[in-house]
Every structure is written in structure tokens, then in C-alpha cells.
CSV table of N, CA, C and O in Angstrom, one decimal:
chain,number,residue,atom,x,y,z
A,1,UNK,N,25.7,19.8,21.6
A,1,UNK,CA,26.1,21.0,20.8
A,1,UNK,C,25.9,22.2,21.6
A,1,UNK,O,24.9,22.4,22.3
A,2,UNK,N,26.9,23.1,21.6
A,2,UNK,CA,26.8,24.3,22.3
A,2,UNK,C,25.8,25.2,21.6
A,2,UNK,O,25.5,25.0,20.4
A,3,UNK,N,25.2,26.2,22.3
A,3,UNK,CA,24.3,27.1,21.6
A,3,UNK,C,24.9,27.8,20.5
A,3,UNK,O,26.0,28.4,20.7
A,4,UNK,N,24.3,27.9,19.3
A,4,UNK,CA,24.9,28.6,18.2
A,4,UNK,C,24.7,30.1,18.4
A,4,UNK,O,23.9,30.6,19.2
A,5,UNK,N,25.6,30.9,17.8
A,5,UNK,CA,25.5,32.3,17.7
A,5,UNK,C,24.5,32.6,16.6
A,5,UNK,O,24.6,31.9,15.5
A,6,UNK,N,23.7,33.6,16.7
A,6,UNK,CA,22.7,33.8,15.7
A,6,UNK,C,22.2,35.2,15.6
A,6,UNK,O,22.4,36.0,16.5
A,7,UNK,N,21.5,35.5,14.5
A,7,UNK,CA,20.9,36.8,14.2
A,7,UNK,C,19.7,36.6,13.3
A,7,UNK,O,19.7,35.6,12.5
A,8,UNK,N,18.7,37.4,13.4
A,8,UNK,CA,17.6,37.3,12.5
A,8,UNK,C,17.2,38.7,12.0
A,8,UNK,O,17.5,39.7,12.7
A,9,UNK,N,16.7,38.8,10.8
A,9,UNK,CA,16.4,40.1,10.2
A,9,UNK,C,15.2,39.9,9.2
A,9,UNK,O,15.0,38.8,8.7
A,10,UNK,N,14.4,41.0,9.1
A,10,UNK,CA,13.3,41.0,8.1
A,10,UNK,C,13.4,42.1,7.2
A,10,UNK,O,13.9,43.2,7.5
A,11,UNK,N,13.1,41.9,5.9
A,11,UNK,CA,13.1,42.9,4.9
A,11,UNK,C,12.2,42.5,3.7
A,11,UNK,O,12.2,41.4,3.3
A,12,UNK,N,11.4,43.5,3.2
A,12,UNK,CA,10.6,43.3,2.0
A,12,UNK,C,9.9,42.0,1.9
A,12,UNK,O,10.0,41.3,0.8
A,13,UNK,N,9.3,41.5,2.9
A,13,UNK,CA,8.5,40.3,2.8
A,13,UNK,C,9.3,39.0,3.1
A,13,UNK,O,8.8,37.9,3.0
A,14,UNK,N,10.6,39.1,3.3
A,14,UNK,CA,11.4,37.9,3.5
A,14,UNK,C,12.2,38.1,4.8
A,14,UNK,O,12.5,39.2,5.3
A,15,UNK,N,12.4,37.0,5.4
A,15,UNK,CA,13.2,36.9,6.7
A,15,UNK,C,14.4,36.1,6.5
A,15,UNK,O,14.4,35.1,5.8
A,16,UNK,N,15.5,36.5,7.3
A,16,UNK,CA,16.7,35.7,7.2
A,16,UNK,C,17.1,35.3,8.7
A,16,UNK,O,16.9,36.1,9.6
A,17,UNK,N,17.6,34.2,8.8
A,17,UNK,CA,18.2,33.7,10.1
A,17,UNK,C,19.5,33.1,9.8
A,17,UNK,O,19.7,32.3,8.9
A,18,UNK,N,20.5,33.6,10.5
A,18,UNK,CA,21.9,33.2,10.4
A,18,UNK,C,22.4,32.6,11.7
A,18,UNK,O,22.2,33.2,12.7
A,19,UNK,N,23.0,31.4,11.7
A,19,UNK,CA,23.5,30.8,12.9
A,19,UNK,C,24.8,30.1,12.6
A,19,UNK,O,24.9,29.6,11.5
A,20,UNK,N,25.7,30.1,13.5
A,20,UNK,CA,26.9,29.3,13.4
A,20,UNK,C,27.4,28.8,14.7
A,20,UNK,O,27.1,29.3,15.7
A,21,UNK,N,28.1,27.6,14.6
A,21,UNK,CA,28.6,27.0,15.8
A,21,UNK,C,30.2,26.9,15.6
A,21,UNK,O,30.6,26.0,14.9
A,22,UNK,N,30.9,27.9,16.1
A,22,UNK,CA,32.3,28.0,15.9
A,22,UNK,C,33.1,26.7,16.2
A,22,UNK,O,34.0,26.3,15.4
A,23,UNK,N,32.8,26.1,17.3
A,23,UNK,CA,33.6,24.9,17.7
A,23,UNK,C,33.4,23.7,16.8
A,23,UNK,O,34.2,22.9,16.7
A,24,UNK,N,32.3,23.7,16.1
A,24,UNK,CA,32.0,22.6,15.1
A,24,UNK,C,32.3,23.1,13.7
A,24,UNK,O,32.3,22.3,12.7
A,25,UNK,N,32.6,24.4,13.5
A,25,UNK,CA,32.9,24.9,12.2
A,25,UNK,C,31.8,24.7,11.2
A,25,UNK,O,32.0,24.3,10.0
A,26,UNK,N,30.5,24.9,11.7
A,26,UNK,CA,29.4,24.8,10.8
A,26,UNK,C,28.5,26.1,10.9
A,26,UNK,O,28.6,26.8,12.0
A,27,UNK,N,27.8,26.4,9.9
A,27,UNK,CA,26.9,27.5,9.9
A,27,UNK,C,25.8,27.3,9.0
A,27,UNK,O,25.7,26.4,8.2
A,28,UNK,N,24.8,28.2,9.1
A,28,UNK,CA,23.5,28.0,8.4
A,28,UNK,C,23.0,29.4,8.1
A,28,UNK,O,23.0,30.3,8.9
A,29,UNK,N,22.5,29.6,6.8
A,29,UNK,CA,21.8,30.8,6.5
A,29,UNK,C,20.4,30.3,6.0
A,29,UNK,O,20.3,29.5,5.0
A,30,UNK,N,19.4,30.8,6.6
A,30,UNK,CA,18.0,30.4,6.2
A,30,UNK,C,17.2,31.6,5.8
A,30,UNK,O,17.2,32.6,6.5
A,31,UNK,N,16.7,31.5,4.6
A,31,UNK,CA,15.8,32.5,4.1
A,31,UNK,C,14.4,32.0,4.0
A,31,UNK,O,14.2,30.9,3.6
A,32,UNK,N,13.4,32.8,4.5
A,32,UNK,CA,12.0,32.3,4.5
A,32,UNK,C,11.1,33.5,4.2
A,32,UNK,O,11.4,34.6,4.4
A,33,UNK,N,9.9,33.1,3.8
A,33,UNK,CA,8.8,34.1,3.6
A,33,UNK,C,8.6,34.7,5.0
A,33,UNK,O,8.6,34.0,6.0
A,34,UNK,N,8.3,36.0,5.0
A,34,UNK,CA,8.1,36.7,6.3
A,34,UNK,C,7.0,36.2,7.1
A,34,UNK,O,6.9,36.3,8.3
A,35,UNK,N,6.0,35.5,6.4
A,35,UNK,CA,4.9,34.9,7.1
A,35,UNK,C,5.3,33.8,8.1
A,35,UNK,O,4.5,33.4,9.0
A,36,UNK,N,6.5,33.2,7.9
A,36,UNK,CA,6.9,32.1,8.8
A,36,UNK,C,7.4,32.8,10.1
A,36,UNK,O,8.3,33.6,10.0
A,37,UNK,N,6.8,32.5,11.2
A,37,UNK,CA,7.2,33.1,12.5
A,37,UNK,C,8.7,32.9,12.8
A,37,UNK,O,9.2,31.8,12.5
A,38,UNK,N,9.3,33.9,13.4
A,38,UNK,CA,10.7,33.7,13.8
A,38,UNK,C,11.0,32.5,14.7
A,38,UNK,O,11.9,31.8,14.4
A,39,UNK,N,10.1,32.2,15.7
A,39,UNK,CA,10.4,31.0,16.5
A,39,UNK,C,10.4,29.7,15.6
A,39,UNK,O,11.2,28.8,15.9
A,40,UNK,N,9.6,29.7,14.6
A,40,UNK,CA,9.6,28.5,13.7
A,40,UNK,C,10.9,28.4,12.9
A,40,UNK,O,11.5,27.3,12.7
A,41,UNK,N,11.4,29.6,12.5
A,41,UNK,CA,12.7,29.6,11.8
A,41,UNK,C,13.8,29.1,12.7
A,41,UNK,O,14.7,28.4,12.3
A,42,UNK,N,13.8,29.6,13.9
A,42,UNK,CA,14.9,29.3,14.8
A,42,UNK,C,14.8,27.8,15.1
A,42,UNK,O,15.8,27.1,15.2
A,43,UNK,N,13.6,27.2,15.4
A,43,UNK,CA,13.5,25.8,15.6
A,43,UNK,C,14.0,25.0,14.5
A,43,UNK,O,14.7,24.0,14.6
A,44,UNK,N,13.6,25.4,13.2
A,44,UNK,CA,14.1,24.6,12.0
A,44,UNK,C,15.6,24.7,11.9
A,44,UNK,O,16.3,23.7,11.6
A,45,UNK,N,16.2,25.9,12.1
A,45,UNK,CA,17.6,26.1,12.0
A,45,UNK,C,18.3,25.2,13.1
A,45,UNK,O,19.4,24.6,12.7
A,46,UNK,N,17.8,25.2,14.3
A,46,UNK,CA,18.5,24.4,15.3
A,46,UNK,C,18.4,22.9,15.0
A,46,UNK,O,19.4,22.1,15.2
A,47,UNK,N,17.3,22.5,14.4
A,47,UNK,CA,17.2,21.0,14.0
A,47,UNK,C,18.2,20.7,12.9
A,47,UNK,O,18.9,19.6,13.0
A,48,UNK,N,18.4,21.6,12.0
A,48,UNK,CA,19.4,21.3,10.9
A,48,UNK,C,20.8,21.3,11.5
A,48,UNK,O,21.6,20.5,11.2
A,49,UNK,N,21.1,22.3,12.4
A,49,UNK,CA,22.4,22.4,13.0
A,49,UNK,C,22.7,21.1,13.9
A,49,UNK,O,23.8,20.6,13.9
A,50,UNK,N,21.7,20.6,14.5
A,50,UNK,CA,21.9,19.4,15.3
A,50,UNK,C,22.3,18.2,14.4
A,50,UNK,O,23.2,17.4,14.7
A,51,UNK,N,21.6,18.1,13.3
A,51,UNK,CA,22.0,17.0,12.3
A,51,UNK,C,23.4,17.2,11.8
A,51,UNK,O,24.2,16.3,11.7
A,52,UNK,N,23.7,18.4,11.4
A,52,UNK,CA,25.1,18.7,10.9
A,52,UNK,C,26.1,18.5,11.9
A,52,UNK,O,27.2,18.0,11.6
A,53,UNK,N,25.9,18.8,13.2
A,53,UNK,CA,26.8,18.6,14.3
A,53,UNK,C,27.2,17.1,14.5
A,53,UNK,O,28.3,16.8,14.9
A,54,UNK,N,26.2,16.3,14.2
A,54,UNK,CA,26.4,14.8,14.4
A,54,UNK,C,27.0,14.1,13.2
A,54,UNK,O,27.4,13.0,13.3
A,55,UNK,N,27.1,14.8,12.0
A,55,UNK,CA,27.6,14.2,10.8
A,55,UNK,C,29.1,14.0,11.0
A,55,UNK,O,29.8,14.8,11.7
A,56,UNK,N,29.6,12.9,10.3
A,56,UNK,CA,31.0,12.7,10.4
A,56,UNK,C,31.9,13.7,9.7
A,56,UNK,O,31.5,14.4,8.9
């Protein structure tokens, strides 16, 4: 899977991570408590995207 395009933002105690893989036509929006570190959100999002990319 090619590297997804992504962005992360924090606001009012919550964090958002958005990623998409245009060539696979898949995307993900993850909302998490701000206490969850950004690297952990990114790792979780990439794991989900890997599974989605392999789905039929």
C-alpha cells in the first residue's frame, strides 16, 4: 500500500486523524481522546488502512 495522505488536529480534549489512499479509494477518520498520543493514532489508522487495502 502506498503511503496515505493524512492530517491530524487537536481541539477541546479530542484529537482527529484523517487519512486516505486515493489509488485504493479508501479513507479513514479517527476521533480519539486527546490523551491518546498522536503516534498511537497514526499507528492504529495505518493498521486499519492496511486491512481495508487487502479487502476484496
